[in-house]
PDB file of C-alpha atoms in Angstrom:
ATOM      1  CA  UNK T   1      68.368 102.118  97.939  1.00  0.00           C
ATOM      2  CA  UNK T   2      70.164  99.972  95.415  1.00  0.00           C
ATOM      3  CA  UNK T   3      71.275  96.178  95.587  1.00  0.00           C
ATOM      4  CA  UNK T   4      73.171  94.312  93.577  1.00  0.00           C
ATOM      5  CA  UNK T   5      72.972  90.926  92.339  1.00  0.00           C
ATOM      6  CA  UNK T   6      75.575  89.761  94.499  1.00  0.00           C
ATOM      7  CA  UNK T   7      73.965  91.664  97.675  1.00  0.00           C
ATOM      8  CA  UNK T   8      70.646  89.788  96.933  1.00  0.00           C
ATOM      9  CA  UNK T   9      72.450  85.973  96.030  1.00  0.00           C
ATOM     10  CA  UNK T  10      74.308  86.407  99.618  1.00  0.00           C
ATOM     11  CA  UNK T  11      71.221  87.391 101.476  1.00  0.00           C
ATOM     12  CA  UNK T  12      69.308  84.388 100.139  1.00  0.00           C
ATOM     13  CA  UNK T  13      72.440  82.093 100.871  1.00  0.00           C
ATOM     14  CA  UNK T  14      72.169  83.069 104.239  1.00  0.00           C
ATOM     15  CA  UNK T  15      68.161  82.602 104.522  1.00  0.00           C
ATOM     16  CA  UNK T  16      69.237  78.940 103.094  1.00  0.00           C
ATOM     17  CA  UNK T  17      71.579  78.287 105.798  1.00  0.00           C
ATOM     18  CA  UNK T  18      69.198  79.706 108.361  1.00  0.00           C
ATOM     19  CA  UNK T  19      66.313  77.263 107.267  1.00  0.00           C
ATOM     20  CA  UNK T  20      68.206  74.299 106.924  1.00  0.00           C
ATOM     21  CA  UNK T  21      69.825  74.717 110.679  1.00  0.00           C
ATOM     22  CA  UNK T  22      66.030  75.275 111.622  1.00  0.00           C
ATOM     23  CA  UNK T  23      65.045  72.059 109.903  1.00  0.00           C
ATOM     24  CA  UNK T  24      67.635  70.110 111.478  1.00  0.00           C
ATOM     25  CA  UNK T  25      66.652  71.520 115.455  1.00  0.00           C
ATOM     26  CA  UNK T  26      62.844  71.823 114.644  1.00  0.00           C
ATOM     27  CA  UNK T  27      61.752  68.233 112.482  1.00  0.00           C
ATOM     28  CA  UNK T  28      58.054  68.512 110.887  1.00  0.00           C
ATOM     29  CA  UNK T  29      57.569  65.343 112.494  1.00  0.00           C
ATOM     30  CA  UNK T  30      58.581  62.007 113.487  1.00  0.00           C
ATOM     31  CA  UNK T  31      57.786  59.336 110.803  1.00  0.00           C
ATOM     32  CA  UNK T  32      59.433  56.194 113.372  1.00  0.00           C
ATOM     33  CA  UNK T  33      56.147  56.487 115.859  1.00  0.00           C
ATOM     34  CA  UNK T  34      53.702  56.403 112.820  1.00  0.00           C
ATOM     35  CA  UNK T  35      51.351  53.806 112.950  1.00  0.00           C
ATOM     36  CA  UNK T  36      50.144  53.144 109.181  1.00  0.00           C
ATOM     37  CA  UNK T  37      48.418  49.954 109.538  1.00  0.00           C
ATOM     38  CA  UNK T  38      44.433  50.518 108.230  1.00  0.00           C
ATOM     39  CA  UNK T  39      42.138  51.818 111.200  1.00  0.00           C
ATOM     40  CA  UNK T  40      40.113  49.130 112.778  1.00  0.00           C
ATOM     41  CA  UNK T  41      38.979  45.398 111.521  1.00  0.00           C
ATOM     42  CA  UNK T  42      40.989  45.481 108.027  1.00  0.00           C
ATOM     43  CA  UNK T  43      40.960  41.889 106.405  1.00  0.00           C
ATOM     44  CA  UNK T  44      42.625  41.428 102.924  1.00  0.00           C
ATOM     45  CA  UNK T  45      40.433  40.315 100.354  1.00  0.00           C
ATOM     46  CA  UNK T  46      40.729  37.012  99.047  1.00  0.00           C
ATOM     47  CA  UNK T  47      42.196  36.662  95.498  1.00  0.00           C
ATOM     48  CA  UNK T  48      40.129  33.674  93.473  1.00  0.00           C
ATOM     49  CA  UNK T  49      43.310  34.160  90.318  1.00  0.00           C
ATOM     50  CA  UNK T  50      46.373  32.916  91.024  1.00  0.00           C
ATOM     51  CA  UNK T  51      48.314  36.485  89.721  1.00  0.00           C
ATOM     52  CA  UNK T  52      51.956  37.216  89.244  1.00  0.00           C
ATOM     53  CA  UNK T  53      54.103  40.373  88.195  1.00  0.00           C
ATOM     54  CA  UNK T  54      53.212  39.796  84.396  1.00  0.00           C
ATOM     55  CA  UNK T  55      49.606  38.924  84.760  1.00  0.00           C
ATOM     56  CA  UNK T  56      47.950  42.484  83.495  1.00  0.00           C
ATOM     57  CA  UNK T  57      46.733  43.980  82.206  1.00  0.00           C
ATOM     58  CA  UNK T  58      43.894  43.704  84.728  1.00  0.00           C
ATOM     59  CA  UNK T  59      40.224  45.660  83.772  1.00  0.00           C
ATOM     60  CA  UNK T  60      38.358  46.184  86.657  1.00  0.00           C
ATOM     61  CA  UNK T  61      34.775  46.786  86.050  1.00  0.00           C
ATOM     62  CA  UNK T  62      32.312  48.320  88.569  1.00  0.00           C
ATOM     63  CA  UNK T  63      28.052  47.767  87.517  1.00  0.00           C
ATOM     64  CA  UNK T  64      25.552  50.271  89.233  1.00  0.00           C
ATOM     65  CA  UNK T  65      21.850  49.561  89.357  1.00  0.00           C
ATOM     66  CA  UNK T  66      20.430  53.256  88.738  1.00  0.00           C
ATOM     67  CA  UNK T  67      16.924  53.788  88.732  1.00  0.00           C
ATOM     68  CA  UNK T  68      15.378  56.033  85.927  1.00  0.00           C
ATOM     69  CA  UNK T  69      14.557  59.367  87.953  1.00  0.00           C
ATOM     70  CA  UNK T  70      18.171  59.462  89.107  1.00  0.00           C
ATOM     71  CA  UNK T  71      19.932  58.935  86.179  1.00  0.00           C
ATOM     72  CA  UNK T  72      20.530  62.526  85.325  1.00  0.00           C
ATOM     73  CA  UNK T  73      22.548  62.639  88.824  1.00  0.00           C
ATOM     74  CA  UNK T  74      24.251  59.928  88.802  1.00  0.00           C
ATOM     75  CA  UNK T  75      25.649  60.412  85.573  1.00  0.00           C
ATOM     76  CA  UNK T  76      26.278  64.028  87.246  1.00  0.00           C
ATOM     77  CA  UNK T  77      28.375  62.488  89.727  1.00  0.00           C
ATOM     78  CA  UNK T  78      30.226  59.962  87.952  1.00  0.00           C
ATOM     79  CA  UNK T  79      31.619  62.955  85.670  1.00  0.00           C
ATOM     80  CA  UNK T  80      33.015  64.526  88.374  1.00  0.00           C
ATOM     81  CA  UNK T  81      34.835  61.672  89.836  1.00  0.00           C
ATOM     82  CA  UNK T  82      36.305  60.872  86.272  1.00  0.00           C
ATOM     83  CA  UNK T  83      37.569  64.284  86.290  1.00  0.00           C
ATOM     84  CA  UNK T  84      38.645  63.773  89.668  1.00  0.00           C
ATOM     85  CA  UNK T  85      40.575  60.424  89.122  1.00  0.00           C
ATOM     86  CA  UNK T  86      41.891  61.693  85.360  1.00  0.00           C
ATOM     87  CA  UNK T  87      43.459  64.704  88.060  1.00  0.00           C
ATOM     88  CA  UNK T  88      45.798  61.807  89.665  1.00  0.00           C
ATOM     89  CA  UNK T  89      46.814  59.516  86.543  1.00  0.00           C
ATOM     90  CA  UNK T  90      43.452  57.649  85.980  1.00  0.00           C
ATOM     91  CA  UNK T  91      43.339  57.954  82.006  1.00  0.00           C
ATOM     92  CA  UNK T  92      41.195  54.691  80.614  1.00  0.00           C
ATOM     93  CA  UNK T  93      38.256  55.791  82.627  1.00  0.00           C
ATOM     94  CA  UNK T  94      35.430  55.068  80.519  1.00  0.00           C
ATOM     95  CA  UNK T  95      30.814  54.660  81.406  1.00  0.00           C
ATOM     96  CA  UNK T  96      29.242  52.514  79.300  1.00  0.00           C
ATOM     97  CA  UNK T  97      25.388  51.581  79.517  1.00  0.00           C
ATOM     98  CA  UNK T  98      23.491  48.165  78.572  1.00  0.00           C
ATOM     99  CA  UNK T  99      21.709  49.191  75.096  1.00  0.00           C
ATOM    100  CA  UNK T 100      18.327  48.085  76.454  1.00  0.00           C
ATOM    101  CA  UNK T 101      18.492  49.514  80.250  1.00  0.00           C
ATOM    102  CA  UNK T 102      17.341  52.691  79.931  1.00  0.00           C
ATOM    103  CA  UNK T 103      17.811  55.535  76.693  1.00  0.00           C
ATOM    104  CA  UNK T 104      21.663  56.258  75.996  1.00  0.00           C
ATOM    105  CA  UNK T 105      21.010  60.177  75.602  1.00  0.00           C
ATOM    106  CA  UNK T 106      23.455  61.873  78.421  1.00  0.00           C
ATOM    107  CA  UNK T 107      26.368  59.260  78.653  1.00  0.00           C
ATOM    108  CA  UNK T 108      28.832  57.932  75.875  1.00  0.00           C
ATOM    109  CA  UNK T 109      32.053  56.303  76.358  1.00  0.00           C
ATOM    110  CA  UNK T 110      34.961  59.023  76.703  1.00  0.00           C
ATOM    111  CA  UNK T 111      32.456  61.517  77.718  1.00  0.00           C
ATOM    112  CA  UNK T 112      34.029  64.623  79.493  1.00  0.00           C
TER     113      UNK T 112
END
């Protein structure tokens, strides 16, 4: 059997049609009875800087504490989750060790 373009450009005008009536009768869901306020005993944290719109750029810097035996995984894991947050915009993402903590062999800044 043969179709032609214009066969095939109705038929999928129609499915349109067909899924947008659906839409309308059947919603996903309804967004007005969401409650989005955080689960449980939320308190905001207090802010010691008094910060406005043109205050950044802001570095945020996180220190772990890693004992020598689990170095090795932890620098495991923290590759992952750089390739993890470089998946969602996350592009400055950087380790750096204390020269004097333990060997640098295994991490680098802008290691992959």
């Amino acid at each position: 059997m043969n179709y032609s373009l214009a066969w095939a450009l109705g038929w999928s005008a129609a499915a349109s049609m067909v899924v947008a009536v659906l839409g309308l009768k059947l919603p996903v869901s309804n967004r007005s009875g969401s409650d989005l306020e955080p689960w449980g005993e939320f308190a905001s944290p207090a802010v010691a800087l008094d910060l406005k719109p043109r205050s950044g750029p802001i570095l945020i810097t996180t220190e772990y504490s890693i004992s020598e035996e689990n170095v090795d995984v932890f620098l495991d894991v923290m590759r992952e989750r750089r390739h993890i947050q470089s998946r969602v915009g996350a592009r400055l993402d950087t380790d750096a060790r204390r020269s004097g903590d333990l060997p640098v062999d295994g991490l680098s800044p802008h290691a992959s």
